[in-house]
Amino acid sequence: MRALTLAVLLGGAAITSSAWAQAQPFYSPWGFDLTAIDKTTKPGDDFFQHANGAYLARTAIPADRVIASRRFEMTDRMEADLKAILEEAARNAGAQPTDIKGKVGAFYAGFMDEAKVEQLGAAALKPELDAIRAADRASLVRLMGSSVASLYPSPFGLSIDIDLKNPEAYALYLGQGSLGLPDRDYYLKDSFARQREAYRAYAESLLTLAGWPDAAAASRRILALETALAEASWTRVEQRDLTKQYHPVSPAELAALAPRFPWAAFLDGAGVADRQRLVVTTDTAMPKLAAVLAAAQPEAIREWMAFRTADTAAPYLAKAFADANFQFRGKILQGQEQPRPRWKSAMAAVGGTDCVDASTCLGTMNWAVGQLYTDKHFPAATKVAMQGLTTNLMKAFGNRIQALDWMGPATKAEALKKLTTYQIKVGYPDKPRDYSNVIIRRDDVLGNVRRLAAANWAFYANRSKGAVDKSDWLMTPQTNNAYNGSLRDIVFPAGILQAPIFDPNADPAINYGAIGAVIGHELTHGFDDQGRTIDAAGALRDWWTPADAAEFKRRAAILGAQYAKFEPVPGSFINPDLTMGENLADLGGLAMALDAYHLSLNGKPAPVLDGLTGDQRVFLGWAQAWAGKATPEEIRRYTTSDPHSFRKYRVNGVVPNIDEWYAAFGVKEGDALYIPKDKRARVW
Ligand SMILES: [Zn+2]
């Protein structure tokens, strides 16, 4: 778990050369797909359906996916470009190349060589399984510590990020680790009994394939051990509060906090035994997790480590492993019908489009892939266009902060000061990552993963001894997402700067409704119930007064009560506490995007296009950006574990709280989405 990434936009988008080469917008006639509209649904009854209904009706979820959406279409276009780059690199790569193009190509080619992968079979995993088998308790813990740089699992998560109390330095963060199922609820609630049993069966099948003895009984012990770890872990809602996640300790204090666990061996495994200070994030979970591990038989821990190692390695292994992994992680957990084609798995292995935090995708060359991509497909003009949009959004947000009737003058002054410190990063980082010391071999896929994981972790661990690198990026250029980070930076990778989120040839109202609202969304995160804890200097300090906090909470609760009524699939309601920060960001983001669009008009009236006013087009731009659908299993998984509300609710939950929407579409009392003026949520 990363302590510091305040918030990301969502799982998933990019600009292709083909989109840029033409002066026509990607969606005719002016950036919005008019054929997507469902004219039989009134905007006031279901705005999401009105804007996207015909598109949703004609769009099927592909068998190898669990979602179909405009944003996935963006990813598809980007992946087609990446595929061409990787295939060309693979054709020209030698057995052990030295330049990044060659290395990327050799890694990709090795993954695509299925006959070779098949021939290696379970033997590819032998080094890890042998080490686990031979390990005593202390050595097992050392392997857990090394999980940051290897295929091994760990019940504790270690990460390096900026020190929240001293933003000029890095800190080593330690907290609960990630579980094998998507959330602790899957272990503890009756409603997930089917997924739990499938997980146990998956453990049995992987251990059998790996030649591990007594796989059936071992799988039951593994589930029991993980259930105990889940019980000891914090919930996702508990993990939203940054102020509760800052407990600096010395190694001696750590041993006192969570006794009966050999911490020195753990830190040694991670190569950070020399550090005299760690920041514990989930403090009350630590002694409980340590107690679970102390009570467990070493053999049960070995079984657990063998299974979770095989689980992590499965996509790189022979077909039987990859199939078992897909059956459970793709089909059962997400409702995906078919595995993705081999080239997509190969792309993901080398450095694909779905890593939202590069410091956790350690077994890849994702920065090298991003560099090859932006060299070819990211025009410099985009940086300029984005600066213009961002300037207007910042201005609109500043105006809104000044006009807020719930924030006191002292807090407003702090907020406005903080707003001036933001850096906007667009496209790709200025400094390329150096892979010159990593050996990549065409005939050793899992070895490439091992060496990259070790090198990438070493990069972060070494860097953490020096000054903070303010030019750093968490997301790679090929990521279809955006974030507001602990450097007080808002980052838009090349991957998200593509239609319908951003199209340089579209009507500006559409861009304001889409990327403009996304910029606004990210900005609010620096100032909301999470952002309030980070001040203008980047330090962890609550700069709100108790009165501001109370009023914010009261207003947020109005929005929360609206969202709590949404039931995306039968029996699964939106959790207003889990999604609160993102719902508020969507509402604030769209409201300020509308203001920024008005600012951009410079006092001139907005043009009317195909009978649609400027304000209408801003709202339609937002709705088009979230067009999409998913399998019921995926909606259920998403609703349980993701801090964002599902697509439809990012639209229908937000627009009825914005007064201009009523005027723009003539929405009246009696319409399904109608909210009386005095009941609308107003925060930003
Ligand atoms: Zn967000």
XYZ file of C-alpha atoms and ligand atoms in Angstrom:
685
model
C 0.000 0.000 0.000
C 1.342 3.384 -0.961
C 0.890 5.952 1.726
C 1.047 8.941 -0.470
C -0.817 8.834 -3.700
C -3.777 10.930 -2.749
C -6.003 9.742 -5.488
C -6.110 8.481 -8.990
C -8.804 9.015 -11.548
C -9.877 5.452 -12.275
C -8.628 2.256 -13.772
C -8.148 3.308 -17.527
C -6.988 6.105 -21.974
C -4.260 7.931 -25.134
C -3.585 9.909 -28.366
C -2.599 8.016 -31.430
C -0.768 9.320 -34.407
C -3.841 8.677 -36.498
C -6.008 10.838 -34.231
C -3.503 13.661 -34.417
C -2.779 13.626 -38.069
C -6.287 14.715 -38.957
C -7.808 18.102 -38.225
C -11.208 16.399 -37.881
C -12.191 15.522 -34.321
C -12.109 11.818 -33.469
C -15.886 11.859 -32.960
C -17.794 13.663 -35.726
C -19.006 16.256 -36.178
C -17.371 18.268 -33.353
C -16.077 15.805 -30.729
C -19.279 14.253 -29.455
C -20.768 11.106 -30.950
C -24.325 12.247 -31.722
C -25.261 8.694 -32.756
C -24.723 7.606 -29.126
C -27.757 9.521 -27.845
C -30.847 7.640 -26.710
C -33.597 10.075 -27.688
C -36.266 7.958 -25.984
C -34.762 8.715 -22.554
C -35.199 12.241 -21.190
C -32.015 13.842 -19.824
C -33.777 14.496 -16.510
C -34.724 10.850 -16.040
C -31.346 9.219 -16.721
C -28.695 11.527 -18.116
C -26.105 8.773 -18.550
C -28.550 6.728 -20.618
C -29.707 9.766 -22.598
C -26.150 10.689 -23.606
C -24.885 7.147 -24.213
C -27.857 4.789 -24.573
C -27.567 4.061 -28.306
C -23.789 3.505 -27.933
C -24.353 1.135 -24.993
C -27.026 -0.789 -26.911
C -24.749 -1.402 -29.907
C -21.626 -2.187 -27.840
C -20.971 -5.702 -26.515
C -18.452 -6.685 -23.851
C -15.769 -8.695 -25.674
C -15.233 -12.253 -24.395
C -11.713 -11.463 -23.171
C -12.842 -8.378 -21.245
C -15.101 -7.553 -18.334
C -15.743 -3.960 -19.410
C -16.647 -2.231 -22.672
C -16.235 1.542 -22.609
C -14.993 4.619 -24.443
C -11.964 4.605 -22.213
C -11.193 0.989 -23.042
C -11.464 1.955 -26.712
C -8.780 4.566 -26.018
C -6.644 1.845 -24.484
C -7.303 -0.400 -27.488
C -6.029 2.249 -29.892
C -2.955 2.837 -27.738
C -2.297 -0.884 -27.418
C -2.467 -1.306 -31.191
C 0.269 1.348 -31.485
C 2.291 -0.305 -28.712
C 1.919 -3.719 -30.336
C 3.447 -2.392 -33.558
C 6.358 -0.915 -31.571
C 6.957 -4.120 -29.602
C 6.717 -6.398 -32.631
C 9.192 -4.314 -34.558
C 11.554 -4.282 -31.574
C 11.156 -8.059 -31.173
C 11.993 -8.718 -34.833
C 15.291 -6.901 -34.487
C 16.301 -8.007 -30.962
C 19.254 -10.329 -30.324
C 19.642 -12.927 -27.554
C 20.906 -10.454 -24.955
C 20.671 -6.896 -26.292
C 22.131 -3.752 -24.731
C 19.895 -0.825 -25.825
C 16.360 -0.254 -24.513
C 14.637 -1.024 -27.786
C 16.524 -4.308 -28.023
C 15.801 -5.180 -24.406
C 12.100 -4.436 -24.732
C 12.028 -6.485 -27.938
C 13.880 -9.479 -26.449
C 11.625 -9.577 -23.372
C 8.514 -9.422 -25.563
C 9.827 -12.044 -27.994
C 10.679 -14.387 -25.115
C 7.167 -14.130 -23.718
C 5.673 -14.768 -27.164
C 7.780 -17.944 -27.571
C 5.134 -20.225 -26.057
C 6.929 -23.427 -27.069
C 9.964 -22.416 -25.015
C 7.829 -21.380 -22.006
C 5.954 -24.697 -22.229
C 9.167 -26.673 -22.420
C 10.423 -25.102 -19.171
C 7.170 -25.987 -17.356
C 7.141 -25.814 -13.572
C 10.946 -25.859 -13.540
C 10.949 -22.115 -14.209
C 9.747 -21.608 -10.633
C 12.212 -24.046 -9.068
C 14.578 -21.452 -7.537
C 11.788 -19.881 -5.470
C 10.156 -23.180 -4.451
C 13.517 -24.671 -3.425
C 14.303 -21.621 -1.322
C 10.912 -21.773 0.407
C 11.244 -25.508 1.061
C 14.704 -25.143 2.594
C 13.909 -22.073 4.711
C 13.668 -21.993 8.490
C 11.449 -19.381 10.158
C 14.027 -16.572 9.943
C 14.817 -17.355 6.299
C 11.115 -17.371 5.440
C 10.837 -13.899 6.913
C 13.889 -12.791 4.918
C 12.122 -14.016 1.752
C 9.009 -12.053 2.787
C 11.149 -8.947 3.180
C 12.535 -9.489 -0.317
C 8.999 -9.495 -1.764
C 9.503 -5.884 -2.884
C 12.199 -7.091 -5.269
C 11.087 -10.607 -6.168
C 8.167 -12.973 -6.767
C 7.699 -13.829 -3.072
C 4.632 -12.654 -1.135
C 4.623 -10.792 2.153
C 2.039 -10.264 4.871
C 3.551 -6.796 5.346
C 3.849 -4.154 2.641
C 6.961 -2.027 2.293
C 7.147 1.040 0.085
C 9.223 4.154 -0.384
C 7.637 7.530 -0.790
C 8.004 11.141 0.240
C 8.040 11.677 3.990
C 4.678 13.203 4.810
C 6.064 15.169 7.745
C 9.242 16.187 5.929
C 8.475 16.612 2.240
C 12.127 17.242 1.382
C 13.059 13.634 2.197
C 11.896 10.101 1.446
C 10.588 7.676 4.040
C 10.278 3.926 4.199
C 6.618 3.029 4.822
C 5.567 -0.254 6.408
C 2.013 -1.544 6.777
C -0.268 -4.462 6.135
C 0.396 -6.378 2.921
C -1.990 -7.185 0.124
C -4.264 -10.210 0.351
C -4.762 -12.845 -2.341
C -8.457 -11.994 -2.696
C -9.489 -8.457 -3.755
C -10.601 -7.253 -0.314
C -10.850 -8.448 3.305
C -14.651 -8.668 2.848
C -14.092 -11.653 0.541
C -12.698 -13.632 3.508
C -15.179 -12.494 6.117
C -18.610 -12.048 4.528
C -21.046 -14.836 3.712
C -21.855 -13.257 0.387
C -18.356 -14.156 -0.889
C -18.447 -17.856 0.119
C -18.377 -18.969 -3.537
C -15.319 -16.841 -4.353
C -13.566 -18.112 -1.217
C -14.035 -21.755 -2.138
C -12.880 -21.018 -5.682
C -9.775 -19.361 -4.242
C -9.022 -22.458 -2.151
C -9.470 -24.671 -5.212
C -7.162 -22.338 -7.171
C -4.488 -22.704 -4.470
C -4.863 -26.481 -4.668
C -4.498 -26.522 -8.444
C -1.412 -24.261 -8.490
C 0.310 -26.262 -5.753
C -0.487 -29.486 -7.629
C 0.990 -28.061 -10.834
C 4.063 -26.932 -8.889
C 4.539 -30.463 -7.503
C 3.928 -29.341 -3.912
C 2.875 -32.263 -1.635
C -0.546 -32.585 0.002
C -2.030 -29.754 -2.059
C -5.679 -30.208 -0.982
C -4.981 -30.010 2.749
C -2.418 -27.265 2.170
C -5.013 -25.158 0.358
C -7.315 -25.300 3.395
C -4.492 -24.197 5.687
C -3.632 -21.363 3.274
C -7.203 -20.058 3.314
C -7.299 -20.287 7.119
C -4.026 -18.356 7.403
C -5.132 -15.630 4.990
C -8.503 -15.326 6.702
C -6.681 -14.644 9.964
C -4.508 -12.037 8.175
C -7.643 -10.459 6.682
C -9.290 -10.240 10.091
C -6.221 -8.447 11.421
C -6.157 -5.961 8.507
C -7.671 -2.506 8.239
C -10.640 -1.951 5.960
C -10.308 0.205 2.853
C -12.368 2.932 4.500
C -9.947 2.968 7.471
C -7.080 3.340 5.014
C -8.467 6.596 3.587
C -7.338 8.714 6.553
C -3.713 9.784 6.015
C -3.324 11.268 9.496
C -3.924 7.859 11.058
C -1.240 6.355 8.867
C 1.820 8.163 10.145
C 3.647 6.434 13.000
C 7.413 6.875 12.760
C 9.358 4.182 14.607
C 12.925 3.030 15.114
C 13.634 -0.684 14.552
C 13.511 -1.154 18.356
C 10.137 0.582 18.574
C 8.861 -1.549 15.715
C 9.850 -4.684 17.628
C 7.934 -3.354 20.636
C 4.871 -2.430 18.539
C 4.651 -5.805 16.813
C 6.576 -8.327 18.890
C 7.284 -11.964 18.021
C 8.255 -11.163 14.450
C 11.925 -11.081 13.385
C 11.902 -7.589 11.903
C 15.674 -7.443 11.425
C 15.466 -10.438 9.069
C 12.512 -8.844 7.233
C 14.298 -5.520 6.669
C 17.475 -7.336 5.716
C 15.493 -9.240 3.080
C 14.396 -5.924 1.589
C 17.970 -4.591 1.647
C 17.051 -1.789 4.048
C 18.485 -3.159 7.311
C 20.533 0.045 7.677
C 17.475 2.318 8.044
C 16.946 3.755 11.495
C 13.467 5.088 10.825
C 10.329 3.610 9.339
C 6.819 5.028 9.116
C 4.183 2.509 10.108
C 0.900 3.072 8.253
C -1.536 0.529 9.728
C -0.268 0.593 13.324
C -3.034 -1.306 15.106
C -2.963 -4.083 12.493
C 0.761 -4.748 12.982
C 0.727 -6.615 16.341
C -2.257 -8.654 15.188
C -0.570 -9.673 11.932
C 2.647 -10.508 13.800
C 0.655 -12.642 16.247
C -1.045 -14.538 13.402
C 2.350 -15.333 11.893
C 3.885 -16.306 15.238
C 1.044 -18.739 15.854
C 1.250 -20.297 12.376
C 3.202 -23.500 11.774
C 6.283 -22.903 9.585
C 4.937 -25.525 7.171
C 1.699 -23.536 6.744
C 3.735 -20.412 6.008
C 5.810 -22.346 3.447
C 2.632 -23.578 1.768
C 1.220 -20.059 1.696
C 4.437 -18.634 0.263
C 4.683 -21.378 -2.367
C 1.117 -20.760 -3.498
C 1.296 -16.967 -3.576
C 4.650 -17.079 -5.399
C 3.145 -19.397 -8.017
C 0.116 -17.091 -8.221
C 2.321 -14.070 -8.993
C 4.444 -16.046 -11.461
C 1.556 -17.874 -13.165
C 1.082 -15.456 -16.098
C 4.750 -16.022 -17.094
C 4.619 -19.807 -16.746
C 3.419 -22.738 -18.850
C -0.165 -22.796 -20.119
C -1.559 -24.918 -17.269
C -0.471 -22.256 -14.741
C -1.689 -19.338 -16.836
C -5.034 -21.093 -17.458
C -5.601 -21.771 -13.752
C -4.771 -18.130 -13.031
C -7.253 -16.940 -15.649
C -10.000 -19.312 -14.487
C -9.853 -17.821 -11.013
C -8.663 -14.230 -11.387
C -10.322 -13.529 -14.746
C -13.415 -15.692 -14.904
C -14.553 -16.183 -11.316
C -13.494 -12.885 -9.766
C -14.336 -10.658 -12.727
C -16.680 -12.584 -15.006
C -14.258 -12.478 -17.954
C -15.141 -15.227 -20.441
C -11.928 -15.676 -22.431
C -8.279 -15.035 -21.613
C -6.770 -12.074 -23.422
C -4.675 -12.817 -26.492
C -1.052 -13.761 -25.857
C 0.332 -10.485 -27.210
C -1.622 -8.514 -24.611
C -0.200 -10.609 -21.805
C 3.273 -10.154 -23.320
C 2.705 -6.384 -23.453
C 1.565 -6.356 -19.832
C 4.690 -8.302 -18.846
C 7.086 -5.929 -20.601
C 5.267 -2.759 -19.549
C 1.629 -2.288 -20.484
C -1.125 0.246 -20.055
C -2.586 -0.796 -16.715
C -0.033 0.070 -14.051
C -1.397 2.946 -11.953
C 1.644 3.083 -9.693
C 4.958 2.387 -11.407
C 6.752 1.846 -8.113
C 4.669 -1.303 -7.623
C 4.976 -2.742 -11.173
C 8.548 -3.705 -10.529
C 9.011 -6.709 -12.808
C 8.565 -4.646 -15.973
C 10.447 -2.217 -18.241
C 7.417 0.047 -18.320
C 9.347 3.341 -18.502
C 11.270 2.101 -21.538
C 8.028 1.096 -23.249
C 6.559 4.524 -22.441
C 9.593 6.248 -23.911
C 9.333 4.304 -27.169
C 5.600 5.108 -27.290
C 5.787 8.855 -26.707
C 8.772 9.234 -29.050
C 6.462 8.098 -31.798
C 2.925 9.097 -30.780
C 2.876 12.122 -28.476
C 2.968 15.518 -30.166
C 4.550 18.436 -28.333
C 1.483 20.622 -29.132
C -0.562 18.671 -26.589
C 1.537 20.017 -23.734
C 0.676 23.571 -24.826
C -3.067 22.888 -25.211
C -3.185 21.275 -21.777
C -1.462 24.246 -20.155
C -4.250 26.531 -21.453
C -7.009 24.313 -20.088
C -5.249 23.910 -16.775
C -4.746 27.660 -16.348
C -8.494 28.265 -16.728
C -9.336 25.430 -14.344
C -6.964 26.807 -11.697
C -8.497 30.258 -12.116
C -12.016 28.830 -11.809
C -11.045 26.856 -8.703
C -9.436 29.908 -7.107
C -12.645 31.890 -7.715
C -14.730 29.106 -6.239
C -12.559 28.855 -3.138
C -12.896 32.607 -2.582
C -16.676 32.370 -2.922
C -17.167 29.333 -0.621
C -19.581 30.129 2.182
C -18.450 27.271 4.447
C -14.687 27.782 4.532
C -13.275 30.334 6.971
C -10.938 33.147 5.797
C -7.806 31.621 7.379
C -8.439 28.297 5.682
C -9.175 30.021 2.381
C -5.812 31.789 2.570
C -4.071 28.427 3.116
C -6.012 26.865 0.248
C -5.194 29.665 -2.198
C -1.537 29.490 -1.187
C -1.533 25.751 -1.780
C -3.192 26.170 -5.185
C -0.254 28.299 -6.390
C 2.238 25.529 -5.549
C 0.806 22.941 -7.962
C 2.902 21.666 -10.862
C 1.120 20.212 -13.898
C 2.950 17.402 -15.662
C 1.840 16.373 -19.137
C 2.710 13.444 -21.395
C 5.928 11.887 -20.071
C 8.716 12.564 -17.553
C 11.660 14.715 -18.559
C 14.247 12.201 -17.319
C 14.294 8.730 -18.910
C 14.786 5.712 -16.598
C 18.136 3.951 -16.975
C 17.983 0.208 -17.713
C 21.614 -0.160 -18.793
C 22.535 -2.419 -15.868
C 19.651 -4.881 -16.252
C 20.354 -8.049 -18.184
C 17.440 -9.051 -20.425
C 17.606 -12.433 -22.099
C 15.335 -13.616 -24.852
C 15.326 -17.185 -23.467
C 14.614 -16.368 -19.805
C 11.250 -14.679 -19.259
C 10.927 -15.246 -15.520
C 14.584 -14.363 -15.057
C 13.911 -11.015 -16.749
C 11.084 -10.406 -14.279
C 13.327 -11.299 -11.321
C 16.188 -9.057 -12.493
C 13.887 -6.132 -13.284
C 12.111 -6.386 -9.925
C 15.453 -6.351 -8.128
C 16.829 -3.455 -10.218
C 13.670 -1.359 -9.924
C 13.490 -1.778 -6.158
C 17.206 -0.953 -5.889
C 16.519 2.225 -7.874
C 13.876 3.373 -5.377
C 15.857 2.239 -2.323
C 19.035 4.052 -3.466
C 17.171 7.169 -4.461
C 15.474 7.318 -1.090
C 18.804 8.150 0.591
C 19.024 11.465 -1.268
C 16.907 14.575 -1.875
C 13.376 14.250 -3.212
C 13.180 14.133 -7.000
C 10.448 16.673 -7.768
C 10.357 15.713 -11.436
C 9.260 12.189 -10.518
C 6.227 10.446 -12.012
C 4.223 7.593 -10.481
C 2.374 6.762 -13.682
C 4.037 5.731 -16.899
C 3.247 7.632 -20.145
C 1.189 4.721 -21.511
C -1.199 4.786 -18.518
C -4.802 5.724 -19.253
C -5.256 7.638 -16.010
C -4.245 10.747 -14.056
C -3.325 11.528 -10.443
C -2.792 14.169 -7.815
C 0.429 13.287 -6.036
C 2.364 14.016 -2.920
C 4.670 16.406 -4.798
C 1.637 18.686 -5.218
C 1.677 17.703 -8.843
C -1.196 16.797 -11.125
C -0.058 14.347 -13.698
C -1.630 13.570 -17.083
C 0.180 10.771 -18.886
C 0.052 10.648 -22.699
C -2.298 7.672 -22.254
C -5.220 9.732 -21.023
C -4.830 12.615 -23.493
C -6.956 11.038 -26.173
C -10.589 11.319 -27.341
C -13.104 11.390 -25.738
C -11.161 12.607 -22.666
C -9.121 15.091 -24.703
C -9.175 15.854 -28.402
C -7.316 18.899 -29.709
C -9.686 19.037 -32.677
C -12.922 18.908 -30.671
C -15.257 21.722 -29.681
C -13.797 23.251 -26.472
C -17.010 22.634 -24.500
C -16.529 18.881 -24.963
C -12.914 19.100 -23.783
C -13.911 21.170 -20.743
C -16.606 18.622 -19.860
C -14.142 15.735 -20.150
C -10.451 16.539 -19.467
C -11.430 19.868 -17.850
C -13.551 18.106 -15.274
C -10.772 15.545 -14.788
C -8.282 18.367 -14.104
C -10.818 19.859 -11.687
C -11.388 16.456 -10.098
C -7.660 16.034 -9.453
C -7.327 19.606 -8.155
C -10.036 19.120 -5.524
C -8.131 16.170 -4.086
C -5.473 18.569 -2.896
C -8.084 20.424 -0.855
C -10.639 17.840 0.293
C -10.798 15.626 3.388
C -7.532 13.968 2.294
C -5.837 17.053 0.842
C -6.597 19.069 3.990
C -3.884 17.040 5.704
C -1.118 18.146 3.298
C -0.214 21.828 3.419
C 1.261 24.242 0.862
C 4.783 23.060 1.753
C 3.771 19.445 1.124
C 3.904 18.504 4.805
C 1.351 16.489 6.749
C -0.456 19.194 8.706
C -4.176 19.733 8.999
C -4.754 23.288 7.773
C -8.496 23.272 8.269
C -10.227 24.665 11.360
C -12.647 22.392 13.261
C -15.504 24.588 12.014
C -14.479 24.088 8.359
C -14.191 20.360 8.939
C -17.623 20.123 10.535
C -19.305 22.048 7.741
C -17.482 20.056 5.055
C -18.616 16.853 6.721
C -22.216 18.030 6.891
C -22.248 18.951 3.197
C -20.434 15.767 2.170
C -23.040 13.751 4.062
C -25.761 15.201 1.815
C -23.967 13.793 -1.225
C -23.218 10.560 0.648
C -26.908 9.985 1.395
C -27.709 10.393 -2.322
C -25.055 7.861 -3.365
C -26.008 5.352 -0.657
C -29.283 4.773 -2.533
C -27.546 3.653 -5.747
C -27.624 -0.112 -6.322
C -25.419 -0.852 -9.377
C -26.220 -4.598 -9.251
C -28.902 -6.239 -7.111
C -27.775 -6.488 -3.493
C -24.642 -4.386 -3.992
C -25.029 -0.749 -2.989
C -22.472 2.020 -3.394
C -20.544 2.523 -0.157
C -20.776 6.298 0.384
C -17.823 6.358 2.794
C -15.491 4.439 0.478
C -16.441 6.586 -2.538
C -16.918 9.930 -0.776
C -13.635 11.554 -1.839
C -14.092 10.560 -5.490
C -17.781 11.550 -5.645
C -16.950 14.966 -4.218
C -14.080 15.323 -6.681
C -16.374 14.485 -9.604
C -18.952 17.033 -8.454
C -16.374 19.764 -7.810
C -14.473 18.934 -10.996
C -17.469 19.212 -13.304
C -18.775 22.376 -11.614
C -15.427 24.153 -11.992
C -14.978 22.857 -15.564
C -18.222 24.581 -16.445
C -16.908 27.812 -14.865
C -13.614 27.432 -16.711
C -15.456 26.957 -20.008
C -17.340 30.191 -19.347
C -14.026 31.941 -18.597
C -12.600 30.631 -21.875
C -15.398 32.359 -23.818
C -14.038 35.778 -22.795
C -17.513 37.288 -22.524
C -18.638 36.068 -25.961
C -21.722 33.835 -26.211
C -21.086 30.118 -26.704
C -21.822 28.887 -30.204
C -24.781 26.538 -30.734
C -23.773 23.336 -32.557
C -26.380 20.989 -33.998
C -28.919 22.677 -31.726
C -26.864 22.086 -28.588
C -25.770 24.971 -26.356
C -22.306 25.328 -24.839
C -23.471 24.264 -21.378
C -25.279 21.248 -22.806
C -22.090 20.197 -24.572
C -20.020 20.486 -21.373
C -22.405 18.072 -19.606
C -22.506 15.758 -22.628
C -18.694 15.750 -22.722
C -18.638 14.484 -19.144
C -21.259 11.810 -19.840
C -19.449 10.624 -22.986
C -16.174 10.268 -21.074
C -17.752 7.675 -18.749
C -19.760 5.738 -21.348
C -19.400 2.033 -20.757
C -20.685 -1.127 -19.129
C -19.325 -4.167 -17.277
C -20.203 -7.724 -16.293
C -22.258 -8.022 -13.088
C -19.290 -9.734 -11.353
C -17.003 -6.860 -12.266
C -19.524 -4.233 -11.116
C -19.835 -6.114 -7.844
C -16.052 -6.379 -7.384
C -15.648 -2.722 -8.313
C -18.429 -1.580 -5.988
C -16.895 -3.510 -3.092
C -13.292 -2.443 -3.521
C -12.910 0.680 -5.673
C -13.033 4.179 -4.205
C -14.761 5.442 -7.380
C -18.455 5.005 -8.080
C -19.302 2.940 -11.122
C -19.505 4.916 -14.410
C -23.226 5.564 -14.607
C -23.184 7.027 -11.099
C -20.237 9.298 -11.832
C -22.670 10.961 -14.232
C -26.131 10.556 -12.684
C -24.857 11.144 -9.145
C -23.171 14.418 -10.096
C -25.261 16.367 -12.630
C -28.441 16.738 -10.477
C -26.384 18.688 -7.937
C -25.371 21.346 -10.488
C -27.951 24.121 -11.009
C -26.876 24.863 -14.599
C -27.759 21.312 -15.628
C -31.428 21.965 -14.861
C -31.426 25.112 -16.985
C -29.430 23.497 -19.805
C -31.774 20.534 -20.284
C -35.062 21.912 -18.924
C -35.106 19.374 -16.080
C -38.170 19.773 -13.831
C -39.779 18.405 -10.729
C -41.146 14.957 -11.530
C -38.102 13.939 -13.580
C -36.383 10.917 -12.028
C -33.065 12.641 -11.282
C -34.649 15.888 -10.038
C -33.371 17.122 -6.664
C -34.995 20.220 -5.122
C -32.621 23.173 -5.024
C -32.292 23.201 -1.229
C -31.400 19.492 -1.152
C -28.553 19.674 -3.684
C -25.031 18.977 -2.399
C -22.707 21.982 -2.625
C -19.134 21.611 -1.521
C -16.708 23.168 -4.005
Zn -9.958 10.979 -7.747
